[in-house]
PDB file of C-alpha atoms in Angstrom:
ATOM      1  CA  UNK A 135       0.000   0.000   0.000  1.00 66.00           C
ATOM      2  CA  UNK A 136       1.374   3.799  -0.971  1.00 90.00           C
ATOM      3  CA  UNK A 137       0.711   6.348   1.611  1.00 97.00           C
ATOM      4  CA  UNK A 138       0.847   9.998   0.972  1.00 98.00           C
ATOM      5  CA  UNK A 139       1.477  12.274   4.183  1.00 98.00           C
ATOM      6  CA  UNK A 140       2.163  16.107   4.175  1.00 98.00           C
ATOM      7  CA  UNK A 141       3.924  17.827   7.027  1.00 98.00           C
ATOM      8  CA  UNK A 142       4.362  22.048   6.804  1.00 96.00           C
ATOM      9  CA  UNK A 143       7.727  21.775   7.795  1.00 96.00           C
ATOM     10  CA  UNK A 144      11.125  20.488   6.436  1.00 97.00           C
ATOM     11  CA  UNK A 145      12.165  19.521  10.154  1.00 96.00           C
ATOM     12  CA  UNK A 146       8.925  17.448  10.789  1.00 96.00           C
ATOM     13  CA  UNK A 147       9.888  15.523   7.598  1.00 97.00           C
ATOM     14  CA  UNK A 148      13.322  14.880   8.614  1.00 96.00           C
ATOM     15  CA  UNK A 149      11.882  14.017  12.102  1.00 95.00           C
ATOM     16  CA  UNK A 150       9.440  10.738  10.500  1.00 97.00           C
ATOM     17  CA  UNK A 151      12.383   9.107   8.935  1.00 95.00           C
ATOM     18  CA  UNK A 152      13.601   6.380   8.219  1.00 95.00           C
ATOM     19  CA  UNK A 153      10.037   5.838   6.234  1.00 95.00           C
ATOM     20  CA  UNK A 154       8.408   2.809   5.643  1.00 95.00           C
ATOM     21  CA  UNK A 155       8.349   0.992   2.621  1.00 95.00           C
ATOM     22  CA  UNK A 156       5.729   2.990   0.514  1.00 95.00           C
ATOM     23  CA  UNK A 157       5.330   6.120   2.308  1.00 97.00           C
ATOM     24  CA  UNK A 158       6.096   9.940   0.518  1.00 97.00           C
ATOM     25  CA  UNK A 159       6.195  12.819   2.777  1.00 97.00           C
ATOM     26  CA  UNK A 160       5.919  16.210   1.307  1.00 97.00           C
ATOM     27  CA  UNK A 161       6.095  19.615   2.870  1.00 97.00           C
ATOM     28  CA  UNK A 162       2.891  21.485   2.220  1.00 97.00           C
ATOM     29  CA  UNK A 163       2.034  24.430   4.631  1.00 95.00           C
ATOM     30  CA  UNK A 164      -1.470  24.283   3.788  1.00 95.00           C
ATOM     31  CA  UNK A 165      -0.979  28.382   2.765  1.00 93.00           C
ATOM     32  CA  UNK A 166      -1.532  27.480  -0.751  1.00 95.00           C
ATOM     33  CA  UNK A 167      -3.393  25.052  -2.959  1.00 95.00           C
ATOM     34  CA  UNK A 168      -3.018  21.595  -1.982  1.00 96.00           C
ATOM     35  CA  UNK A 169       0.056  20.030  -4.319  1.00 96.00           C
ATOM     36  CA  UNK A 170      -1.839  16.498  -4.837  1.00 96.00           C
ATOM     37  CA  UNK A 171      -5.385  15.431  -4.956  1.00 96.00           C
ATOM     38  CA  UNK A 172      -5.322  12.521  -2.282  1.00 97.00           C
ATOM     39  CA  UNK A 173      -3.016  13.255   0.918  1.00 98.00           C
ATOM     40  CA  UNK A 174      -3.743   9.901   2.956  1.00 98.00           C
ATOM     41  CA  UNK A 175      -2.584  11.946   5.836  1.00 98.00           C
ATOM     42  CA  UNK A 176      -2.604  15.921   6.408  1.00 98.00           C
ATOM     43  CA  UNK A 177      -0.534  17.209   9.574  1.00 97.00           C
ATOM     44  CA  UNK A 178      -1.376  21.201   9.495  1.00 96.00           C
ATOM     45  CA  UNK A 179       1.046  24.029  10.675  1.00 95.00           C
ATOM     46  CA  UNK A 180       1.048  23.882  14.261  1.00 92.00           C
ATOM     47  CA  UNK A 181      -1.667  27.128  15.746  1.00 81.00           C
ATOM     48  CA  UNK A 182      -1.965  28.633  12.878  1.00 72.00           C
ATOM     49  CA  UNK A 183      -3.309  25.112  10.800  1.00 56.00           C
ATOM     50  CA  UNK A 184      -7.149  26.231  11.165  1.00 69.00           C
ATOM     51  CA  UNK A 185      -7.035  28.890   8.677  1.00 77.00           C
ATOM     52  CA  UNK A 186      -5.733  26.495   5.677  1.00 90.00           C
ATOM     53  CA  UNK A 187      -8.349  23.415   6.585  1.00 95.00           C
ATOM     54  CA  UNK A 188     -10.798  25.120   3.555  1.00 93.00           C
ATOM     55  CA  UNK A 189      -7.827  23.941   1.008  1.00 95.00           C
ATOM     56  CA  UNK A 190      -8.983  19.893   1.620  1.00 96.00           C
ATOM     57  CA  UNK A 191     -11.982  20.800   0.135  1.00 95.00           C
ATOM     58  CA  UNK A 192     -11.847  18.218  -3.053  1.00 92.00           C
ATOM     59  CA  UNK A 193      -8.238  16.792  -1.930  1.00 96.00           C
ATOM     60  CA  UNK A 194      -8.968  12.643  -0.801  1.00 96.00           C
ATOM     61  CA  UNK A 195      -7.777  12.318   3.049  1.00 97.00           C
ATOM     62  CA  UNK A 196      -8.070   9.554   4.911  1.00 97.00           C
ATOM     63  CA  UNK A 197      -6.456  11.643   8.234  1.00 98.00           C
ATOM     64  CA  UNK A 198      -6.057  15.106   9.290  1.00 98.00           C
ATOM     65  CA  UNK A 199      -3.404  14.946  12.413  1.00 98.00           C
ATOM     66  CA  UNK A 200      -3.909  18.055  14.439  1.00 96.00           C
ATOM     67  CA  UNK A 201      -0.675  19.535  16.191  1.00 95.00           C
ATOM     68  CA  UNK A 202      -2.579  20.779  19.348  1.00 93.00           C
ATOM     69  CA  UNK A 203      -4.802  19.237  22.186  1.00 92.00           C
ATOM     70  CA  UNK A 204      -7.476  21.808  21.362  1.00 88.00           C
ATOM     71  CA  UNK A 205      -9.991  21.347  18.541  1.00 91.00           C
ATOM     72  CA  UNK A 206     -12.731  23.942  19.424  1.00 88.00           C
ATOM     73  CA  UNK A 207     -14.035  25.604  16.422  1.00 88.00           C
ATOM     74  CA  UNK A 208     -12.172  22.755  14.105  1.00 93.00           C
ATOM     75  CA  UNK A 209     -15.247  21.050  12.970  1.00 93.00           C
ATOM     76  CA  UNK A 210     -17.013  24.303  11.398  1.00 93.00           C
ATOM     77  CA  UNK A 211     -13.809  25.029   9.090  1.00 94.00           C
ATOM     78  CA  UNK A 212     -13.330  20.975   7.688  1.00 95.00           C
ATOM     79  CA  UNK A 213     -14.854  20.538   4.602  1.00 95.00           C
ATOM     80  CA  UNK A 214     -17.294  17.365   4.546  1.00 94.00           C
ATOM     81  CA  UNK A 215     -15.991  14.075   5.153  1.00 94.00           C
ATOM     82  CA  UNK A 216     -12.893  14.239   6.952  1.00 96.00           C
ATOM     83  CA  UNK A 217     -11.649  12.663  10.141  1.00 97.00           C
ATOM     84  CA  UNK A 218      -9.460  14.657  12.180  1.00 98.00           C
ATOM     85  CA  UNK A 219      -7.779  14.154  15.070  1.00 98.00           C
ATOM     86  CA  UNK A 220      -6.038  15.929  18.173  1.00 96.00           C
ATOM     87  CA  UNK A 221      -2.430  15.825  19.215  1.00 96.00           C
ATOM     88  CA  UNK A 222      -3.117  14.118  22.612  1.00 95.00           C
ATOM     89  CA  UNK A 223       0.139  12.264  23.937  1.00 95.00           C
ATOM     90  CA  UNK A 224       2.358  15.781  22.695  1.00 96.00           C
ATOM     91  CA  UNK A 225       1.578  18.535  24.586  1.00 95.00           C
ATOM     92  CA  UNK A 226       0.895  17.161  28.013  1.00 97.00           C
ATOM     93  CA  UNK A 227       4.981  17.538  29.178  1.00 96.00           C
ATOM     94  CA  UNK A 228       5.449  20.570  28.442  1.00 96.00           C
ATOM     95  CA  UNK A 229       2.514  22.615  28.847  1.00 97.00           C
ATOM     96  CA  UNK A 230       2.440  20.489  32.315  1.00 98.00           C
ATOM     97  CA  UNK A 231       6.023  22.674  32.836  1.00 97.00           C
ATOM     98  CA  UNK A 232       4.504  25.719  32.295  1.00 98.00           C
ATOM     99  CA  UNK A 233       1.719  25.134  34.817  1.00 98.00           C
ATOM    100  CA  UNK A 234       4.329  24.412  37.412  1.00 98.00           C
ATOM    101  CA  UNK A 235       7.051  27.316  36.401  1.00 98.00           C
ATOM    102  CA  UNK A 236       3.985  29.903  36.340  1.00 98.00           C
ATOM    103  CA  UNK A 237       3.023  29.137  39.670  1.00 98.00           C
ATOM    104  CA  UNK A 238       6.322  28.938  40.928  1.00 98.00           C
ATOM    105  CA  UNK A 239       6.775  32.486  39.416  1.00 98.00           C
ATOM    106  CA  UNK A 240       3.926  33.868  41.044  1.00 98.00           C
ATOM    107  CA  UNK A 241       3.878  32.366  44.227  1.00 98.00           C
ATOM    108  CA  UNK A 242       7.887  33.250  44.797  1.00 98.00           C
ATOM    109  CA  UNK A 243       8.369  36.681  43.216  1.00 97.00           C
ATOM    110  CA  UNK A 244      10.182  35.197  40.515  1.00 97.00           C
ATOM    111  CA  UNK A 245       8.347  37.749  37.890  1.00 95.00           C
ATOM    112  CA  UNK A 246       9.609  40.837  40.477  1.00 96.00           C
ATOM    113  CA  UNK A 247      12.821  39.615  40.634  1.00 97.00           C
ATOM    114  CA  UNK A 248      13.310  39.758  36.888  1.00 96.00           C
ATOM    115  CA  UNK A 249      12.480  43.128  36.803  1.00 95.00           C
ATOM    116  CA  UNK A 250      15.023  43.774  40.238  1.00 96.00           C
ATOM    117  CA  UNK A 251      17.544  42.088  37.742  1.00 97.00           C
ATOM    118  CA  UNK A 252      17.347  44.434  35.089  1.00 96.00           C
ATOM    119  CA  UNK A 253      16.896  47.322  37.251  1.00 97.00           C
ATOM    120  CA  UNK A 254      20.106  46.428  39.060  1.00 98.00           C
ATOM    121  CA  UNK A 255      17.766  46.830  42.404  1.00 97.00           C
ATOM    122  CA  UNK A 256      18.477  44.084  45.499  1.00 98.00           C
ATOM    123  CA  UNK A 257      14.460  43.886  46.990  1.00 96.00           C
ATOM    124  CA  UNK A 258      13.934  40.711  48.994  1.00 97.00           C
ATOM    125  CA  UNK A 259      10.409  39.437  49.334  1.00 96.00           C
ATOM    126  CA  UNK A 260       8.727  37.086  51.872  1.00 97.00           C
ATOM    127  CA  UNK A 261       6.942  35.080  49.666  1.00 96.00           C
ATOM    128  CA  UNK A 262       3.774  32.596  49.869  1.00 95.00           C
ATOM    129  CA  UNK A 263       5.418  28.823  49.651  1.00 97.00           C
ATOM    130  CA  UNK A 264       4.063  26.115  46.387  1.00 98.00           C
ATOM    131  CA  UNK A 265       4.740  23.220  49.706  1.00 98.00           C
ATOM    132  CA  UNK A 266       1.507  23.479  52.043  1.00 98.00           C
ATOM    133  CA  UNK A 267      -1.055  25.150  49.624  1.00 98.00           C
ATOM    134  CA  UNK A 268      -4.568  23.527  48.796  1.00 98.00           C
ATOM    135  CA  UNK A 269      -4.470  23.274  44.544  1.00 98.00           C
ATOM    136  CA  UNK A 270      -7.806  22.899  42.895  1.00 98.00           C
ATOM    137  CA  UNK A 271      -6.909  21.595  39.787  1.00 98.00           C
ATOM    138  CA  UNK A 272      -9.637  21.868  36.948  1.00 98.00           C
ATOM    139  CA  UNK A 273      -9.766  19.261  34.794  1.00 97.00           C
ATOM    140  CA  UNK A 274      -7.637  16.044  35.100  1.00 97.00           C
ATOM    141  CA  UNK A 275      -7.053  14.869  31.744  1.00 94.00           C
ATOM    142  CA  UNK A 276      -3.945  14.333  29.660  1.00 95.00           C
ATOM    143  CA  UNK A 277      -2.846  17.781  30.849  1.00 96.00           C
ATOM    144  CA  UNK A 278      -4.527  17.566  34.486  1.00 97.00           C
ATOM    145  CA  UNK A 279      -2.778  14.420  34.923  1.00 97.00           C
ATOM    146  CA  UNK A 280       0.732  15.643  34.039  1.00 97.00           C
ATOM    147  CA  UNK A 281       0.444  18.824  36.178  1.00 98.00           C
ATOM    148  CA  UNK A 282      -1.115  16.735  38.906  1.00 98.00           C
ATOM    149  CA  UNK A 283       2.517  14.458  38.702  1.00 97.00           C
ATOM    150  CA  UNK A 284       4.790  17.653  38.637  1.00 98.00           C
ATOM    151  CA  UNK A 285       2.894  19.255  41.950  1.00 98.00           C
ATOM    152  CA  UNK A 286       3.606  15.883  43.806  1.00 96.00           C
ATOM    153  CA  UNK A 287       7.317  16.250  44.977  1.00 97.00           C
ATOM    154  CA  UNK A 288       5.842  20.069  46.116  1.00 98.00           C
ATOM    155  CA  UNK A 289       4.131  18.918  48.899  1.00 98.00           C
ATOM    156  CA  UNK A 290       1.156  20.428  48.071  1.00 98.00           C
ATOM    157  CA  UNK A 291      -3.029  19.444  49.259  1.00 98.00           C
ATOM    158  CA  UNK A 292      -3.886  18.439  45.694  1.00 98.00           C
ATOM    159  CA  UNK A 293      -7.805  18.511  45.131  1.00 98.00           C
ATOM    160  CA  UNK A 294      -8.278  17.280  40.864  1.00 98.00           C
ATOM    161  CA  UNK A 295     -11.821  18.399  39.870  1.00 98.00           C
ATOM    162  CA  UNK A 296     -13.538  16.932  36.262  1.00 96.00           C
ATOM    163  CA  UNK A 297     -16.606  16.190  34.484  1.00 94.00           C
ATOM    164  CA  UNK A 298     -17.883  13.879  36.937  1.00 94.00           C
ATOM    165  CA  UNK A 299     -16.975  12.684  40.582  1.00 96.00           C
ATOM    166  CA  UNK A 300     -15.346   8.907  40.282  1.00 96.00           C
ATOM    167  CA  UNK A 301     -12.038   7.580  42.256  1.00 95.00           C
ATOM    168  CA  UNK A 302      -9.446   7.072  39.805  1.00 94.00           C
ATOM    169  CA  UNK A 303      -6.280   4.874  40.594  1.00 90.00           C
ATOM    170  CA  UNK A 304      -6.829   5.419  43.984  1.00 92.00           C
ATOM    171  CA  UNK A 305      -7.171   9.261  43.939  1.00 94.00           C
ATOM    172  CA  UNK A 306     -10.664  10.916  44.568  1.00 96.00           C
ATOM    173  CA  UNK A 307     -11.564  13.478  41.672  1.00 97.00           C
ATOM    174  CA  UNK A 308     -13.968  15.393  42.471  1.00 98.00           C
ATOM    175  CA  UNK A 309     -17.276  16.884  40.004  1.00 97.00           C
ATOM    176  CA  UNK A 310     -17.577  20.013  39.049  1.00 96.00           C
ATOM    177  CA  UNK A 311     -20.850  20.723  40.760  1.00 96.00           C
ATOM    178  CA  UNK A 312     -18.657  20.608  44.139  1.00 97.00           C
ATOM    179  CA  UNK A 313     -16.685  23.922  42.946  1.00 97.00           C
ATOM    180  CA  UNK A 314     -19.075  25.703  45.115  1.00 97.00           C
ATOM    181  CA  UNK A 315     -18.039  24.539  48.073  1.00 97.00           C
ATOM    182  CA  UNK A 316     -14.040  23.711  46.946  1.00 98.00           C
ATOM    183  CA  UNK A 317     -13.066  27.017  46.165  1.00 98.00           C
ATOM    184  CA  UNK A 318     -13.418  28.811  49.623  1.00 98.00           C
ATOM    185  CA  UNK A 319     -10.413  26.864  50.636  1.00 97.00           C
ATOM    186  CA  UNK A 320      -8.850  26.661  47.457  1.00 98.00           C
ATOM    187  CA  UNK A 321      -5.541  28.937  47.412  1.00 98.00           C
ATOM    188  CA  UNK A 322      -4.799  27.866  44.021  1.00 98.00           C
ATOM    189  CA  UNK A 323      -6.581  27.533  41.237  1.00 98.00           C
ATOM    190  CA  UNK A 324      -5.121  25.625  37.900  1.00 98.00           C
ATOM    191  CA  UNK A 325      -7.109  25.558  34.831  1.00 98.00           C
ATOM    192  CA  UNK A 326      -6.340  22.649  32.251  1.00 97.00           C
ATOM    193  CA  UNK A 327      -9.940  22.323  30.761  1.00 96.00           C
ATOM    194  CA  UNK A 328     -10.820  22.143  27.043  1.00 92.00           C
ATOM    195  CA  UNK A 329     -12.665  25.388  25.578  1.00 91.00           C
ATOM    196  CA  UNK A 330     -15.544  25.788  24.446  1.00 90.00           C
ATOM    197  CA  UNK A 331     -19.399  26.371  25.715  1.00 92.00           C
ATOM    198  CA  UNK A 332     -19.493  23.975  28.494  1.00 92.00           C
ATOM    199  CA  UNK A 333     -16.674  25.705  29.781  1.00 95.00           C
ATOM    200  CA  UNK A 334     -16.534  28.808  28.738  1.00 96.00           C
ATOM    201  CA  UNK A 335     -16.645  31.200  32.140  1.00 98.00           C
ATOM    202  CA  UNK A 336     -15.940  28.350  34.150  1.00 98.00           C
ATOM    203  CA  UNK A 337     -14.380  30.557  36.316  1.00 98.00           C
ATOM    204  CA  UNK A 338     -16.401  33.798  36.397  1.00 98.00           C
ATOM    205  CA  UNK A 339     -16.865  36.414  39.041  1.00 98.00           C
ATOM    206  CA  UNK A 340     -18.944  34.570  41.951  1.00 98.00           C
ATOM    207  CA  UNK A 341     -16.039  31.968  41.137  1.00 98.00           C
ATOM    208  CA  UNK A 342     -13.749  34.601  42.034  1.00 98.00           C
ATOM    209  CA  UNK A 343     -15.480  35.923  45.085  1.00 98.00           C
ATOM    210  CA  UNK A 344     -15.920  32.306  46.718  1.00 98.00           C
ATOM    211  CA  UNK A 345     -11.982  32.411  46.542  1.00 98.00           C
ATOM    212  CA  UNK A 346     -10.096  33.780  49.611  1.00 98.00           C
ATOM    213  CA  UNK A 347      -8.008  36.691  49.250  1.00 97.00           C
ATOM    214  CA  UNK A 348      -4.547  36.173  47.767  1.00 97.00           C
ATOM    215  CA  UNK A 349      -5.737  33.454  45.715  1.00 98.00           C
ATOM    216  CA  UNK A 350      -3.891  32.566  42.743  1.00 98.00           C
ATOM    217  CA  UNK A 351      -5.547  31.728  39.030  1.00 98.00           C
ATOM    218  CA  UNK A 352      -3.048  29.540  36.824  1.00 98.00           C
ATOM    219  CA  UNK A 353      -5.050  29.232  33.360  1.00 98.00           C
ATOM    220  CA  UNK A 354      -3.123  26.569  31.209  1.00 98.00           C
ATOM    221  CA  UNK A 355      -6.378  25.604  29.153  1.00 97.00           C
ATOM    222  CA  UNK A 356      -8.333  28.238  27.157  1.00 96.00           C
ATOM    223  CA  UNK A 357      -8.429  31.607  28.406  1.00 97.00           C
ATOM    224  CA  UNK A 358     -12.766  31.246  27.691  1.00 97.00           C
ATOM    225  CA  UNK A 359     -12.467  29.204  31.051  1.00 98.00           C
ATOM    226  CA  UNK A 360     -11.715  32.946  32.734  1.00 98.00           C
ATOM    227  CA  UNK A 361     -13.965  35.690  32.406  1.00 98.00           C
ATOM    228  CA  UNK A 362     -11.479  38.357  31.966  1.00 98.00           C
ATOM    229  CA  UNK A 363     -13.708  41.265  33.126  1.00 98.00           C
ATOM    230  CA  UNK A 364     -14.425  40.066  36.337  1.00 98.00           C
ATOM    231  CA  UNK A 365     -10.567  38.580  37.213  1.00 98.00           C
ATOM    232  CA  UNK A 366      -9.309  42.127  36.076  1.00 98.00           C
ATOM    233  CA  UNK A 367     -12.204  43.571  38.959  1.00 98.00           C
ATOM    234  CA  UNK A 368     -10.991  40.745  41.135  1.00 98.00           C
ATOM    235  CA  UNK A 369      -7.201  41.508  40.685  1.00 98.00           C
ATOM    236  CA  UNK A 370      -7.703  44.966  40.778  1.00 97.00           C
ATOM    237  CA  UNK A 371      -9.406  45.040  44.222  1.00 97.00           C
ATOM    238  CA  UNK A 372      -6.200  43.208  45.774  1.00 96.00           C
ATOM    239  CA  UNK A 373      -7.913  40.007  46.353  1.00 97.00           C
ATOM    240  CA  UNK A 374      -7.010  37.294  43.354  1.00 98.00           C
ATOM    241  CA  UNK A 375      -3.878  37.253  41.894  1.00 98.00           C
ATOM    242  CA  UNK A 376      -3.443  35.315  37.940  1.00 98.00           C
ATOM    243  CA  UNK A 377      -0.705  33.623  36.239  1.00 98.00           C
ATOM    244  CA  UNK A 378      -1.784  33.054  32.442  1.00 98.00           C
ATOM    245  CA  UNK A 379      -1.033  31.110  29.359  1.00 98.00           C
ATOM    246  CA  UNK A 380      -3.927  31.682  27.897  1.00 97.00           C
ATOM    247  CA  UNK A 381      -6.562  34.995  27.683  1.00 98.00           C
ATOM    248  CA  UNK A 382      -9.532  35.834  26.350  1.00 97.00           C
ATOM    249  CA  UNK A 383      -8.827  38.117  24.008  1.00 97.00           C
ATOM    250  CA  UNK A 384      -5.926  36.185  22.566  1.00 95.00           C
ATOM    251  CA  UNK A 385      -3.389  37.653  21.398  1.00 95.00           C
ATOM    252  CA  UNK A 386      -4.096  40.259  24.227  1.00 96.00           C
ATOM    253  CA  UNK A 387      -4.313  43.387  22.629  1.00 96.00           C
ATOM    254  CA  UNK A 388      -2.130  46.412  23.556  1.00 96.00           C
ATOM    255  CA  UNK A 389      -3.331  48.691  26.059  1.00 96.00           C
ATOM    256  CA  UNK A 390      -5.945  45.877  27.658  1.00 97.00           C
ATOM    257  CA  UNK A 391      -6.275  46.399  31.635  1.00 97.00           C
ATOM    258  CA  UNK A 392      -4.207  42.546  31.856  1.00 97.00           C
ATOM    259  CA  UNK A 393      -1.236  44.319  31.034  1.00 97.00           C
ATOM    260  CA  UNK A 394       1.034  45.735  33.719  1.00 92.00           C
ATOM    261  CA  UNK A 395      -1.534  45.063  35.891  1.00 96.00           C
ATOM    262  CA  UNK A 396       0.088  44.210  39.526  1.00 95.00           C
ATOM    263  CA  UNK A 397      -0.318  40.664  40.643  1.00 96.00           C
ATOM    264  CA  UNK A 398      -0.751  39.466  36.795  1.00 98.00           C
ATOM    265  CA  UNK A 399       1.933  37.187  35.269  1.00 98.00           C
ATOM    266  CA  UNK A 400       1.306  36.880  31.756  1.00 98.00           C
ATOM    267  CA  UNK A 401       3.156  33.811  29.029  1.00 98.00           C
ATOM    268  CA  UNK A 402       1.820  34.028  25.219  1.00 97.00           C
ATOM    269  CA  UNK A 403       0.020  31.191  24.898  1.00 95.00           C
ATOM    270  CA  UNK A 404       3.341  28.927  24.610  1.00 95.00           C
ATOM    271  CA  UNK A 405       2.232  25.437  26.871  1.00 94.00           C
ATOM    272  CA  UNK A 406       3.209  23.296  24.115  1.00 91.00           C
ATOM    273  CA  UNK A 407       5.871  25.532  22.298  1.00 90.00           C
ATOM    274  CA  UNK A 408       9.087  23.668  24.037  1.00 94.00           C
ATOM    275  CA  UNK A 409      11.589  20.937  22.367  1.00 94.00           C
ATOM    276  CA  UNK A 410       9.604  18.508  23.949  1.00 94.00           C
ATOM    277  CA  UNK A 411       6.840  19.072  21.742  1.00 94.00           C
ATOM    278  CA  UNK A 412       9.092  18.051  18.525  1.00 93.00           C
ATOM    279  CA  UNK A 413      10.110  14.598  19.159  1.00 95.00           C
ATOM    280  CA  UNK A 414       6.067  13.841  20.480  1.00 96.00           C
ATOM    281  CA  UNK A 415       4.649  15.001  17.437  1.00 97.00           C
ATOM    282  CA  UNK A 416       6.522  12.961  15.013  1.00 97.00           C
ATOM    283  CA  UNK A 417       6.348   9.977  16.892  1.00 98.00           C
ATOM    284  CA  UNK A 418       2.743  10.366  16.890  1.00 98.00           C
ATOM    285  CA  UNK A 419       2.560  10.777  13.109  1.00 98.00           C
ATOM    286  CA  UNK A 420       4.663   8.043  12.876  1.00 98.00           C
ATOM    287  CA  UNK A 421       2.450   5.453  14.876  1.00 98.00           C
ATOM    288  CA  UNK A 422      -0.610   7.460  12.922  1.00 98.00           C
ATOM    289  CA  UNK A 423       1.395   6.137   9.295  1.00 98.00           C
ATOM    290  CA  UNK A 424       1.823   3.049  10.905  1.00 97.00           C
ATOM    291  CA  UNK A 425      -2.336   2.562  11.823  1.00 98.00           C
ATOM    292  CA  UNK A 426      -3.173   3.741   7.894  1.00 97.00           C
ATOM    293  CA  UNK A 427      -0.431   1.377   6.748  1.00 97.00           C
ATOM    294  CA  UNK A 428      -2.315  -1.678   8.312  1.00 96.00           C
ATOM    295  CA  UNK A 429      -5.798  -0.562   8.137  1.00 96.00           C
ATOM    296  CA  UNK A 430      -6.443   0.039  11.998  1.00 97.00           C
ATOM    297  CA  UNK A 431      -8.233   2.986  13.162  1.00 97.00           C
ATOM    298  CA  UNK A 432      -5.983   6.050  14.061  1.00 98.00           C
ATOM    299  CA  UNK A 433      -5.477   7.745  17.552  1.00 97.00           C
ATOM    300  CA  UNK A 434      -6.991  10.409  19.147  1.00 97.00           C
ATOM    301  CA  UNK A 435     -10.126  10.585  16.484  1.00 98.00           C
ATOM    302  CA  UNK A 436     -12.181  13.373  17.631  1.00 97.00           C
ATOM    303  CA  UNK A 437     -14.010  14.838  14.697  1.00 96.00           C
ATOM    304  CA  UNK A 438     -15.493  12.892  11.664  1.00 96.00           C
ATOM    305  CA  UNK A 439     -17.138  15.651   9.512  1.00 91.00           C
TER     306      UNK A 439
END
C-alpha cells in the first residue's frame, strides 16, 4: 500500500524518517493550494493550521493529524468528510512545565525579581510557599494528569476536579458541581480544561469571590475558562492574583487592563511551544502512518465531519 502524508515543515519531515516501505512525505504548509489530490494523511502548521483546513476541500484524506490538544471551532472550518484528530500524547509535558514554572513564578516573586535584575535593584520578598497550599486543579485529563505528577514532589493538598466525581487509581476526583463549596479553601486555582461552551466562564466572578483573598488563578487551558472582566475587577481590588497562558482576548491586545496590571503574570500562549513538543509530534505521526499502513483505526479521532 502507498501512503501519501504532508507535514508544513522540512524539520517534521526529517523528524518521521527512516520511512516505511511505501510512504512519501511532502512539505505542504497548507498556505496554498493543496500540491496532490489525495493526501492519505494531512498534519497542518502547528496554531496557525485552522485557517488552511478550507484547502482539503476536493483533496482525498483519509487523516487530518492536528498539532494541538485543542480542537474547538475545528469542525465548522473541515470541509465534509474528513476525520481529524487531536495531538493528545504531545503537549501534556510541556505545557504540564509551564503550569508548574507559572506558579512557581507567582507564588515566589520570581516575575519581580526579573524586573530587580534588570533594574540592578536588590528587593527581597517574603513570599507565599508552592509546599503546604490547597491546589484545585480543573480538569484532570492528559494535561490535568501531568500537572497533577509535577505538583507531587511540592508537597502540596492536591484537590483534581472533572466532568464527573469517580475515584481514579486510587485518587478521589472530584465533580464540578462541588466547585461551590471547593473554592473557599482553594488557594490555588489551575485551569487545564478544554474550551468551548461547556466551559466557557468556568471561572467567572462569583467563582472569584468564593476564593479567599490572595488566591492565585493559573489558566493553562483556554483563556474562555476565565472571564477576563471580572478577574481584572478581582485583581484589581487586591484580592485574586493570575498567572496566564492563555486569555480571552488572545493575542491580548495592547493597552488591555491585563497588562502591567500588579499581581498578573502573563506567558503568550506557549504550553506546548518547548523541544519537547518536537520529538512527540513525530512519533505520533509516525504510529498514525503506521495505523493507515495496516488498516487500523488512528489515535486520538475526535471529529469525523
Amino acid at each position: 500500500m502507498s501512503l501519501v502524508v504532508s507535514v508544513p515543515r522540512p524539520e517534521l519531515a526529517r523528524d518521521l524518517e527512516p520511512l516505511p516501505d511505501g510512504v512519501e512525505v511532502i512539505v505542504w504548509a497548507m498556505d496554498a493550494a493543496a500540491p496532490r489530490d489525495r493526501i492519505d494523511l494531512v498534519v497542518p502548521p502547528y496554531m496557525s493550521g485552522g485557517n488552511g483546513l478550507s484547502l482539503l476541500a476536493g483533496v482525498t484524506t483519509r487523516l487530518v493529524q492536528g498539532q494541538s490538544i485543542g480542537y474547538e471551532g475545528t469542525a465548522e472550518k473541515l470541509p465534509p468528510g474528513i476525520v481529524f484528530a487531536n495531538a493528545a500524547t504531545v503537549h501534556e509535558t510541556s505545557t504540564a512545565e509551564l503550569a508548574v514554572g507559572l506558579t512557581l513564578a507567582a507564588q515566589r516573586h520570581l516575575d519581580a525579581f526579573a524586573v530587580d535584575t534588570r533594574a540592578g535593584v536588590w528587593h527581597p520578598r517574603y513570599a507565599q510557599s508552592l509546599a503546604d497550599r490547597r491546589v484545585l486543579l480543573l480538569g484532570y485529563g492528559g494535561v490535568g494528569k501531568a500537572v497533577a505528577a509535577r505538583l507531587a514532589p511540592f508537597e502540596v493538598d492536591l484537590v483534581p476536579v472533572a466532568s464527573r466525581a469517580r475515584d481514579e487509581d486510587g485518587i478521589r476526583v472530584h465533580g464540578i458541581d462541588e466547585l461551590p463549596e471547593l473554592l473557599p479553601t482553594a488557594e490555588i486555582v489551575v485551569l487545564t480544561l478544554p474550551g468551548g461552551d461547556a466551559t466557557r466562564h468556568i471561572i467567572g466572578d462569583a467563582e472569584l469571590a468564593a476564593l479567599p483573598d490572595g488566591a492565585l488563578i493559573v489558566n493553562v487551558g483556554r483563556g474562555p475558562l476565565v472571564d477576563t472582566d471580572a478577574l481584572v475587577r478581582h485583581v484589581r481590588a487586591g484580592r485574586i492574583r493570575a498567572a496566564l497562558d492563555v486569555t480571552d482576548p488572545e493575542p491580548l491586545p495592547e493597552g488591555h487592563p491585563l497588562w502591567g496590571l500588579p499581581g498578573v503574570l502573563i506567558a503568550p500562549h506557549v504550553g506546548g511551544a518547548s523541544s519537547a513538543m518536537h520529538p512527540r509530534i513525530a512519533a505520533l505521526v509516525k504510529r498514525q502512518i503506521a495505523h493507515l499502513l495496516a488498516d487500523e483505526e488512528p489515535e486520538n479521532i475526535v471529529i469525523r465531519t
